[in-house]
Structure formats: structure tokens, C-alpha cells
GROMACS .gro file of C-alpha atoms in nm:
model
  393
    1MET     CA    1   9.304   8.132  12.085
    2SER     CA    2   9.330   7.754  12.038
    3ALA     CA    3   9.054   7.537  11.898
    4PRO     CA    4   8.788   7.431  12.147
    5PRO     CA    5   8.830   7.067  12.250
    6PRO     CA    6   8.627   6.815  12.051
    7PRO     CA    7   8.340   6.646  12.232
    8GLU     CA    8   8.346   6.291  12.356
    9PRO     CA    9   8.193   6.060  12.093
   10ILE     CA   10   7.853   5.906  12.157
   11PRO     CA   11   7.924   5.532  12.186
   12GLY     CA   12   7.788   5.326  11.899
   13ALA     CA   13   7.637   5.621  11.714
   14ARG     CA   14   7.850   5.573  11.402
   15LEU     CA   15   7.721   5.218  11.366
   16LEU     CA   16   7.365   5.345  11.327
   17PHE     CA   17   7.440   5.467  10.974
   18SER     CA   18   7.528   5.296  10.646
   19LEU     CA   19   7.756   5.572  10.522
   20ASP     CA   20   8.064   5.487  10.314
   21PRO     CA   21   8.352   5.472  10.566
   22ALA     CA   22   8.602   5.576  10.297
   23VAL     CA   23   8.442   5.922  10.279
   24SER     CA   24   8.432   6.199  10.539
   25HIS     CA   25   8.069   6.312  10.543
   26LEU     CA   26   8.094   6.670  10.674
   27ASN     CA   27   7.785   6.803  10.497
   28HIS     CA   28   7.495   6.654  10.690
   29GLY     CA   29   7.297   6.973  10.633
   30ALA     CA   30   7.263   6.900  10.261
   31PHE     CA   31   7.061   6.578  10.252
   32GLY     CA   32   7.095   6.435  10.602
   33ALA     CA   33   7.171   6.069  10.665
   34VAL     CA   34   6.904   5.812  10.745
   35PRO     CA   35   6.981   5.570  11.029
   36ILE     CA   36   6.971   5.201  10.940
   37GLY     CA   37   6.675   5.138  11.172
   38VAL     CA   38   6.476   5.409  10.997
   39GLN     CA   39   6.572   5.270  10.656
   40ARG     CA   40   6.441   4.929  10.763
   41ALA     CA   41   6.118   5.074  10.898
   42GLN     CA   42   6.057   5.248  10.567
   43GLN     CA   43   6.140   4.932  10.374
   44ARG     CA   44   5.885   4.736  10.575
   45LEU     CA   45   5.627   4.996  10.479
   46ARG     CA   46   5.729   4.969  10.115
   47ASP     CA   47   5.697   4.592  10.134
   48GLU     CA   48   5.347   4.637  10.275
   49MET     CA   49   5.262   4.878   9.994
   50GLU     CA   50   5.388   4.646   9.722
   51ALA     CA   51   5.218   4.341   9.869
   52ASN     CA   52   4.875   4.498   9.812
   53PRO     CA   53   4.886   4.848   9.662
   54VAL     CA   54   4.507   4.884   9.649
   55ARG     CA   55   4.470   4.807  10.018
   56PHE     CA   56   4.766   5.028  10.114
   57PHE     CA   57   4.645   5.337   9.929
   58SER     CA   58   4.270   5.305   9.971
   59ARG     CA   59   4.217   5.177  10.324
   60GLY     CA   60   4.317   5.404  10.607
   61LEU     CA   61   4.624   5.569  10.456
   62THR     CA   62   4.500   5.924  10.522
   63ASP     CA   63   4.448   5.831  10.887
   64ARG     CA   64   4.801   5.691  10.909
   65ILE     CA   65   4.941   6.009  10.754
   66ALA     CA   66   4.745   6.218  11.005
   67HIS     CA   67   4.882   6.007  11.292
   68ALA     CA   68   5.240   6.063  11.173
   69ARG     CA   69   5.168   6.433  11.131
   70ARG     CA   70   5.043   6.465  11.488
   71HIS     CA   71   5.356   6.292  11.616
   72LEU     CA   72   5.587   6.526  11.423
   73ALA     CA   73   5.387   6.836  11.517
   74ALA     CA   74   5.413   6.747  11.886
   75PHE     CA   75   5.793   6.723  11.851
   76LEU     CA   76   5.799   7.077  11.710
   77ASP     CA   77   5.536   7.215  11.950
   78ALA     CA   78   5.317   7.302  11.653
   79ASP     CA   79   4.939   7.290  11.620
   80PRO     CA   80   4.870   6.954  11.450
   81GLU     CA   81   4.557   7.096  11.285
   82GLY     CA   82   4.767   7.371  11.134
   83THR     CA   83   5.046   7.137  11.020
   84ALA     CA   84   5.068   6.969  10.681
   85LEU     CA   85   5.327   6.718  10.563
   86VAL     CA   86   5.507   6.817  10.244
   87GLY     CA   87   5.800   6.679  10.048
   88ASN     CA   88   6.059   6.938  10.152
   89THR     CA   89   6.099   7.296  10.259
   90THR     CA   90   6.126   7.425   9.903
   91ALA     CA   91   5.792   7.264   9.818
   92GLY     CA   92   5.633   7.418  10.126
   93VAL     CA   93   5.764   7.761  10.030
   94ALA     CA   94   5.622   7.720   9.679
   95VAL     CA   95   5.281   7.634   9.824
   96VAL     CA   96   5.283   7.953  10.031
   97ILE     CA   97   5.411   8.181   9.754
   98GLN     CA   98   5.153   8.056   9.505
   99SER     CA   99   4.869   8.081   9.759
  100LEU     CA  100   4.927   8.453   9.820
  101GLY     CA  101   4.742   8.571   9.511
  102LEU     CA  102   5.009   8.823   9.418
  103ARG     CA  103   4.912   9.112   9.193
  104PRO     CA  104   5.099   9.384   9.005
  105GLY     CA  105   5.249   9.630   9.253
  106ASP     CA  106   5.287   9.370   9.529
  107GLU     CA  107   5.628   9.267   9.656
  108VAL     CA  108   5.787   8.976   9.840
  109VAL     CA  109   6.081   9.068  10.063
  110SER     CA  110   6.360   8.829  10.163
  111THR     CA  111   6.720   8.852  10.284
  112ASP     CA  112   7.051   8.782  10.114
  113HIS     CA  113   7.096   8.476  10.338
  114GLY     CA  114   6.814   8.290  10.163
  115TYR     CA  115   6.836   7.952   9.994
  116GLY     CA  116   6.884   7.967   9.618
  117ALA     CA  117   6.585   7.752   9.522
  118VAL     CA  118   6.358   7.961   9.746
  119ALA     CA  119   6.480   8.276   9.572
  120LEU     CA  120   6.401   8.117   9.237
  121SER     CA  121   6.051   8.024   9.356
  122ILE     CA  122   5.986   8.380   9.471
  123ALA     CA  123   6.121   8.523   9.145
  124ARG     CA  124   5.907   8.295   8.929
  125GLU     CA  125   5.582   8.373   9.107
  126CYS     CA  126   5.655   8.746   9.111
  127ARG     CA  127   5.728   8.733   8.739
  128ARG     CA  128   5.400   8.553   8.672
  129ALA     CA  129   5.200   8.802   8.878
  130GLY     CA  130   5.379   9.120   8.780
  131ALA     CA  131   5.497   9.160   9.139
  132THR     CA  132   5.844   9.246   9.267
  133SER     CA  133   6.103   9.046   9.459
  134ARG     CA  134   6.321   9.260   9.685
  135VAL     CA  135   6.623   9.135   9.880
  136LEU     CA  136   6.751   9.305  10.195
  137SER     CA  137   7.117   9.283  10.291
  138VAL     CA  138   7.187   9.161  10.644
  139PRO     CA  139   7.551   9.162  10.765
  140LEU     CA  140   7.670   8.816  10.862
  141THR     CA  141   7.755   8.905  11.221
  142ALA     CA  142   7.498   9.181  11.284
  143PRO     CA  143   7.349   9.165  11.635
  144ASP     CA  144   6.992   9.043  11.656
  145ALA     CA  145   6.859   9.389  11.735
  146GLU     CA  146   7.027   9.527  11.424
  147VAL     CA  147   6.879   9.247  11.213
  148VAL     CA  148   6.529   9.329  11.336
  149ARG     CA  149   6.588   9.699  11.269
  150ILE     CA  150   6.703   9.632  10.911
  151LEU     CA  151   6.407   9.413  10.830
  152ARG     CA  152   6.152   9.640  10.998
  153ALA     CA  153   6.285   9.937  10.800
  154GLY     CA  154   6.274   9.736  10.477
  155LEU     CA  155   5.901   9.660  10.490
  156ARG     CA  156   5.644   9.870  10.305
  157PRO     CA  157   5.298   9.815  10.457
  158GLY     CA  158   5.028   9.789  10.194
  159ARG     CA  159   5.277   9.675   9.934
  160THR     CA  160   5.488   9.407  10.105
  161ARG     CA  161   5.273   9.094  10.088
  162LEU     CA  162   5.523   8.859  10.253
  163LEU     CA  163   5.855   8.863  10.437
  164VAL     CA  164   6.063   8.545  10.397
  165VAL     CA  165   6.338   8.483  10.656
  166ASP     CA  166   6.557   8.188  10.743
  167GLN     CA  167   6.568   8.058  11.097
  168VAL     CA  168   6.907   7.903  11.017
  169SER     CA  169   7.037   7.998  10.675
  170SER     CA  170   7.188   7.748  10.434
  171PRO     CA  171   7.481   7.940  10.277
  172THR     CA  172   7.591   8.125  10.591
  173ALA     CA  173   7.462   7.916  10.887
  174ARG     CA  174   7.314   8.239  11.022
  175HIS     CA  175   7.060   8.199  11.304
  176LEU     CA  176   6.806   8.480  11.271
  177PRO     CA  177   6.581   8.597  11.557
  178VAL     CA  178   6.263   8.486  11.383
  179ALA     CA  179   6.024   8.539  11.677
  180ALA     CA  180   6.133   8.904  11.712
  181ILE     CA  181   6.123   8.951  11.334
  182THR     CA  182   5.772   8.809  11.317
  183ALA     CA  183   5.653   9.040  11.595
  184ALA     CA  184   5.805   9.343  11.422
  185ALA     CA  185   5.647   9.254  11.089
  186ARG     CA  186   5.309   9.193  11.249
  187GLU     CA  187   5.314   9.550  11.381
  188GLN     CA  188   5.314   9.660  11.017
  189GLY     CA  189   5.060   9.406  10.901
  190VAL     CA  190   5.311   9.202  10.700
  191PRO     CA  191   5.287   8.820  10.715
  192VAL     CA  192   5.608   8.620  10.767
  193LEU     CA  193   5.724   8.291  10.619
  194VAL     CA  194   6.004   8.126  10.820
  195ASP     CA  195   6.229   7.893  10.622
  196ALA     CA  196   6.338   7.655  10.899
  197ALA     CA  197   6.488   7.387  10.676
  198HIS     CA  198   6.772   7.316  10.920
  199VAL     CA  199   6.589   7.357  11.250
  200PRO     CA  200   6.399   7.033  11.331
  201GLY     CA  201   6.637   6.812  11.522
  202MET     CA  202   6.931   7.055  11.524
  203LEU     CA  203   6.775   7.313  11.755
  204PRO     CA  204   6.502   7.285  12.016
  205VAL     CA  205   6.205   7.478  11.879
  206SER     CA  206   5.852   7.581  11.965
  207VAL     CA  207   5.674   7.673  11.644
  208ARG     CA  208   5.391   7.816  11.855
  209GLU     CA  209   5.632   8.062  12.018
  210VAL     CA  210   5.780   8.170  11.684
  211ALA     CA  211   5.421   8.258  11.592
  212ALA     CA  212   5.493   8.309  11.222
  213ASP     CA  213   5.214   8.303  10.967
  214PHE     CA  214   5.399   8.021  10.788
  215TRP     CA  215   5.680   7.800  10.918
  216VAL     CA  216   5.833   7.521  10.711
  217GLY     CA  217   6.110   7.280  10.810
  218ASN     CA  218   6.270   6.954  10.699
  219LEU     CA  219   6.283   6.651  10.922
  220HIS     CA  220   6.511   6.458  10.687
  221LYS     CA  221   6.814   6.669  10.772
  222TRP     CA  222   6.869   6.674  11.149
  223ALA     CA  223   6.574   6.467  11.277
  224TYR     CA  224   6.679   6.143  11.106
  225ALA     CA  225   6.360   6.105  10.900
  226PRO     CA  226   6.366   5.953  10.551
  227ARG     CA  227   6.418   6.208  10.274
  228GLY     CA  228   6.109   6.381  10.150
  229THR     CA  229   5.973   6.461  10.495
  230ALA     CA  230   5.894   6.820  10.588
  231VAL     CA  231   5.617   7.011  10.763
  232LEU     CA  232   5.441   7.330  10.667
  233VAL     CA  233   5.276   7.499  10.966
  234VAL     CA  234   5.013   7.760  10.877
  235ALA     CA  235   4.844   8.009  11.110
  236GLY     CA  236   4.467   7.988  11.139
  237PRO     CA  237   4.364   8.281  10.917
  238TRP     CA  238   4.567   8.144  10.626
  239ARG     CA  239   4.470   7.776  10.628
  240GLU     CA  240   4.171   7.785  10.397
  241ARG     CA  241   4.363   8.010  10.159
  242THR     CA  242   4.661   7.773  10.135
  243GLU     CA  243   4.621   7.558   9.826
  244PRO     CA  244   4.822   7.255   9.707
  245LEU     CA  245   5.037   7.277   9.397
  246VAL     CA  246   4.840   6.982   9.253
  247VAL     CA  247   4.469   6.919   9.312
  248SER     CA  248   4.383   6.563   9.411
  249TRP     CA  249   4.102   6.365   9.574
  250GLU     CA  250   4.127   6.524   9.919
  251GLN     CA  251   4.081   6.878   9.783
  252GLU     CA  252   3.738   6.915   9.942
  253SER     CA  253   3.865   6.791  10.280
  254GLY     CA  254   4.034   7.124  10.347
  255PHE     CA  255   4.365   7.194  10.515
  256PRO     CA  256   4.583   6.998  10.583
  257ALA     CA  257   4.458   6.686  10.399
  258ARG     CA  258   4.432   6.861  10.064
  259LEU     CA  259   4.801   6.949  10.079
  260GLU     CA  260   4.912   6.606  10.195
  261TRP     CA  261   4.720   6.380   9.958
  262GLN     CA  262   4.892   6.375   9.621
  263ALA     CA  263   4.760   6.047   9.478
  264THR     CA  264   5.031   5.784   9.423
  265LEU     CA  265   5.322   5.944   9.605
  266ASP     CA  266   5.542   5.717   9.813
  267TYR     CA  267   5.414   5.813  10.158
  268THR     CA  268   5.641   5.568  10.339
  269SER     CA  269   5.892   5.841  10.425
  270TRP     CA  270   5.625   6.026  10.623
  271LEU     CA  271   5.500   5.712  10.794
  272ALA     CA  272   5.854   5.615  10.898
  273ALA     CA  273   5.950   5.964  11.016
  274PRO     CA  274   5.846   5.901  11.380
  275VAL     CA  275   6.109   5.624  11.391
  276GLY     CA  276   6.369   5.891  11.317
  277LEU     CA  277   6.249   6.089  11.617
  278PHE     CA  278   6.264   5.771  11.826
  279THR     CA  279   6.628   5.729  11.721
  280LEU     CA  280   6.709   6.088  11.816
  281ARG     CA  281   6.541   6.053  12.153
  282SER     CA  282   6.710   5.718  12.218
  283LEU     CA  283   7.050   5.881  12.173
  284GLY     CA  284   6.934   6.178  12.380
  285ALA     CA  285   6.825   6.480  12.179
  286GLN     CA  286   7.008   6.733  12.394
  287ARG     CA  287   7.318   6.514  12.404
  288VAL     CA  288   7.318   6.486  12.025
  289ARG     CA  289   7.270   6.860  11.980
  290ALA     CA  290   7.552   6.947  12.220
  291HIS     CA  291   7.786   6.695  12.059
  292ASN     CA  292   7.715   6.813  11.706
  293ALA     CA  293   7.754   7.181  11.789
  294ALA     CA  294   8.082   7.127  11.973
  295LEU     CA  295   8.221   6.911  11.691
  296ALA     CA  296   8.127   7.167  11.425
  297ALA     CA  297   8.298   7.441  11.630
  298TYR     CA  298   8.611   7.226  11.662
  299GLY     CA  299   8.615   7.157  11.289
  300GLN     CA  300   8.570   7.524  11.206
  301HIS     CA  301   8.872   7.623  11.415
  302VAL     CA  302   9.092   7.344  11.282
  303VAL     CA  303   9.013   7.418  10.917
  304GLY     CA  304   9.025   7.793  10.973
  305ASP     CA  305   9.370   7.767  11.131
  306ALA     CA  306   9.496   7.564  10.835
  307LEU     CA  307   9.376   7.838  10.597
  308GLY     CA  308   9.537   8.113  10.803
  309VAL     CA  309   9.210   8.255  10.934
  310ALA     CA  310   9.251   8.416  11.273
  311PRO     CA  311   9.021   8.271  11.538
  312THR     CA  312   8.869   8.614  11.589
  313ALA     CA  313   8.780   8.623  11.217
  314LEU     CA  314   8.585   8.298  11.229
  315PRO     CA  315   8.218   8.395  11.226
  316ASP     CA  316   7.978   8.252  11.480
  317PRO     CA  317   7.648   8.362  11.322
  318GLY     CA  318   7.459   8.057  11.437
  319GLY     CA  319   7.554   8.083  11.802
  320PRO     CA  320   7.699   7.807  12.018
  321ALA     CA  321   7.409   7.568  11.951
  322ALA     CA  322   7.454   7.554  11.573
  323ALA     CA  323   7.582   7.229  11.424
  324MET     CA  324   7.683   7.409  11.102
  325ARG     CA  325   7.980   7.646  11.080
  326VAL     CA  326   8.133   7.848  10.797
  327VAL     CA  327   8.496   7.927  10.718
  328PRO     CA  328   8.589   8.212  10.482
  329LEU     CA  329   8.796   8.090  10.189
  330PRO     CA  330   9.097   8.285  10.057
  331ASP     CA  331   9.025   8.592   9.847
  332GLY     CA  332   8.926   8.507   9.492
  333VAL     CA  333   8.834   8.144   9.566
  334ALA     CA  334   8.482   8.020   9.486
  335THR     CA  335   8.331   8.365   9.442
  336THR     CA  336   8.064   8.251   9.195
  337PHE     CA  337   7.802   7.978   9.207
  338ASP     CA  338   7.977   7.772   8.938
  339ALA     CA  339   8.319   7.811   9.100
  340ALA     CA  340   8.178   7.711   9.439
  341ARG     CA  341   8.017   7.400   9.296
  342ALA     CA  342   8.338   7.307   9.113
  343LEU     CA  343   8.543   7.343   9.432
  344ARG     CA  344   8.295   7.133   9.628
  345ASN     CA  345   8.331   6.858   9.370
  346ARG     CA  346   8.712   6.879   9.370
  347ILE     CA  347   8.718   6.842   9.748
  348ALA     CA  348   8.488   6.542   9.723
  349ASP     CA  349   8.685   6.376   9.444
  350ARG     CA  350   9.040   6.445   9.563
  351LEU     CA  351   9.004   6.453   9.940
  352ALA     CA  352   8.716   6.205   9.976
  353THR     CA  353   8.536   6.466  10.185
  354GLU     CA  354   8.185   6.601  10.142
  355VAL     CA  355   8.145   6.967  10.235
  356SER     CA  356   7.934   7.260  10.122
  357VAL     CA  357   8.087   7.554   9.938
  358ALA     CA  358   7.886   7.870   9.875
  359ALA     CA  359   7.952   8.202   9.708
  360TRP     CA  360   7.802   8.471   9.928
  361ASN     CA  361   7.854   8.845   9.939
  362GLY     CA  362   8.144   8.835   9.695
  363ARG     CA  363   8.335   8.566   9.883
  364GLY     CA  364   8.364   8.190   9.894
  365TRP     CA  365   8.259   8.013  10.213
  366LEU     CA  366   8.323   7.656  10.324
  367ARG     CA  367   8.042   7.512  10.540
  368ILE     CA  368   8.101   7.211  10.759
  369CYS     CA  369   7.860   7.024  10.984
  370GLY     CA  370   7.892   6.810  11.293
  371GLN     CA  371   7.697   6.487  11.337
  372VAL     CA  372   7.720   6.186  11.565
  373TYR     CA  373   7.889   5.978  11.295
  374ASN     CA  374   8.176   6.228  11.254
  375THR     CA  375   8.512   6.222  11.430
  376PRO     CA  376   8.769   6.499  11.500
  377ALA     CA  377   9.016   6.320  11.272
  378GLU     CA  378   8.796   6.391  10.970
  379TYR     CA  379   8.822   6.767  11.016
  380GLU     CA  380   9.192   6.739  11.089
  381ARG     CA  381   9.244   6.544  10.766
  382LEU     CA  382   9.055   6.809  10.568
  383ALA     CA  383   9.265   7.081  10.731
  384ALA     CA  384   9.587   6.897  10.645
  385HIS     CA  385   9.510   6.866  10.272
  386LEU     CA  386   9.281   7.158  10.182
  387PRO     CA  387   9.551   7.432  10.159
  388ALA     CA  388   9.746   7.235   9.898
  389LEU     CA  389   9.432   7.169   9.697
  390LEU     CA  390   9.341   7.538   9.699
  391ALA     CA  391   9.695   7.628   9.591
  392GLN     CA  392   9.647   7.422   9.276
  393ARG     CA  393   9.372   7.647   9.143
   0.00000   0.00000   0.00000
């Protein structure tokens, strides 16, 4: 089976970004890339802030934040009254975990596809409360029905206080059936937190239809917002129980203002985030998604072929719409966190290519992304040089 053809480029899209042209940026899923127009919009807001800080912070800023929030919530089909802006997905997860009121004997259940910092957050709060963190193993290519069965069987009603699942996982690019998982957990009275860090912008989504108790996603990855922009969506029964990590002047205003107002933060990323959505819509959201998914699939096949991975052995856990793909590395390569990080840095330094490398389930995995600023030649260049670099280990 030959590689799928690369998509036609979107004219002018590369010029929207200020990325270093000497580097192949194949890891958009890590920190995103902010379009120049969005950078300028945020800088104008910073100029306004620095021209009169007292006026900026004390006259109407909470209303401006609420306006931005409503705009972002509409994009995600989320209830704006149940949506709070937060700095990133990890921060949103920490808010939820620490608002649960865990006690000895309680447990938080997650999967082995979870993000490392989220796992650390769960572990810390469980340690503080005398609760337990339990991780369920989900095969990379398990059918959706099997995933739901595994997670349903792994819950213990009365003891499991929260199930944490990724909508699209970071280390494995696995797309989990979160709506079905949420429904199954609800049957057992277990609330669900969906880590949707990679969803806004990459996939069309209706947070209302997912119907999770908590849903948190970044807009600074695939929705072109400035970094530090994420939303935490909380179901009605939980809103008054969801507390900020730091108490500030809007504490008595209730949810969501008490989460959003954190004194002298730089709120310009949130205020400029709607410009990122305008950029996405101007390019054509569906067009961008289709382009990015097709380019990631092309890159996966090209790199996989160079490493001797049969096309049938290339996993497709995210489905055809995913703009992130993984390639299994040779046996013994990058099988630990430290080795994966070292390999990522070697690829960056020697091949001038930014990728993600993760150690998962006893194996090293290379993750590549597709974005409108990428070209097929960048994946082909990685494929041409990566085998020799790996042979030098």
C-alpha cells in the first residue's frame, strides 16, 4: 500500500506565521503556532494595558473577558454560563481534581493514554487526600465498543469519584469515544472529566453532545489562539462546587468569574483568542481540518516506510480526521521518558525538525502533526535522514 497523496496546499497559509523557515515544525500539537495577525491583536491589547494599567484592569475588564468567553463557548457549542477561561488544560484539570473533596478510600480512574502532567496532578491530590489513583490499560487500536467495555468494567460505583479520559490523547493520538464513555459512566453514577487538549480547532465538536461533567480544552493549539487560552466547561450540578486554585476578588461572584479573575494576570491572550477563530474561519475551518489530517497521514506513511514499518502496522487510532499521527520506532529506541526526550532533542538539533517522541507501553513512538504551514517535503526530508540518525544510537 503506497502513501496517500498529500493534499493541495492552502494558498498563502504559510505566510500567516512567523515560524523559522530553517526548521521543519512538525509538532504543532505541543504548543501550537500563533498567526501573525493574532500576535498583533494581542500586542495592541498589551499596548493598551501598558498605556494605563489602572484603567485596563479596573474598568470593564471582567465584561471583556466574559464577551471573549461567550465567543469561544459558541465555537465549541458549550453553555457560556458553564464555561470558564483558564490558562491551559492542565490547570483546568487541577481545578477539577482539587474541587472533588477526595477522602481516604476514594479513587480517581484514568487510562494509560493520559497526559503526563495530568497524571501527576491526579497523583498529588490523591496523595494529599489519602485516595487512590488507578490507571486502566486501553489497547491502542481497540474498537470503540471495546474501549467503552474496558472503562465500564473498571469503575467501582461508590468508590470511583472521577473518571478522566482523553478525547484525543497526547502520547498516542488516540481518539476515544467520550460521549459513549460518559453515558456508560453516568449509568454507574461516576462523573467524567474529558481532557480535550487537542480538540478545539482540530476536530468539530459539540461539548453539549459530549455531555461530560467536566470538559477542558486548549484553544492555543489548533484554534490559533495565543498561548495560555483554554476553557473549562462544567455541568450545572458541579459549578458552585468548582473552586479556583487561587482566591481573588471575584470569589463571591460565583462560577465562572471566580475561576477567571486571578488579579494581575496578562488577560490579553484570552481577549485576542476570538481573532484566532476569525483566522481559522477565514481559511475555512473544514478546509483546514481536511488539509491537516491528510498531510499528517501522508507524513506518517512516508516516515513509517523509511523506518521499515509496514503500512498495515501503522496505527490509525485517531481516525481519518486526526491531524496527529504516530509511528512506532524500532525496538529498544526511546523506551523511557528520558530516552524519548533525548531523541526528540537530537532530531531537533541534527535534523532541524521538531517532532514529539513518547515512551508508551514499553515502546518509543514518534508523533507528527499536519498544519497549514507544513509541506510534504518536510516529512520526506525527515524520512530521508531519520534512519541514519537512529542507527547512530
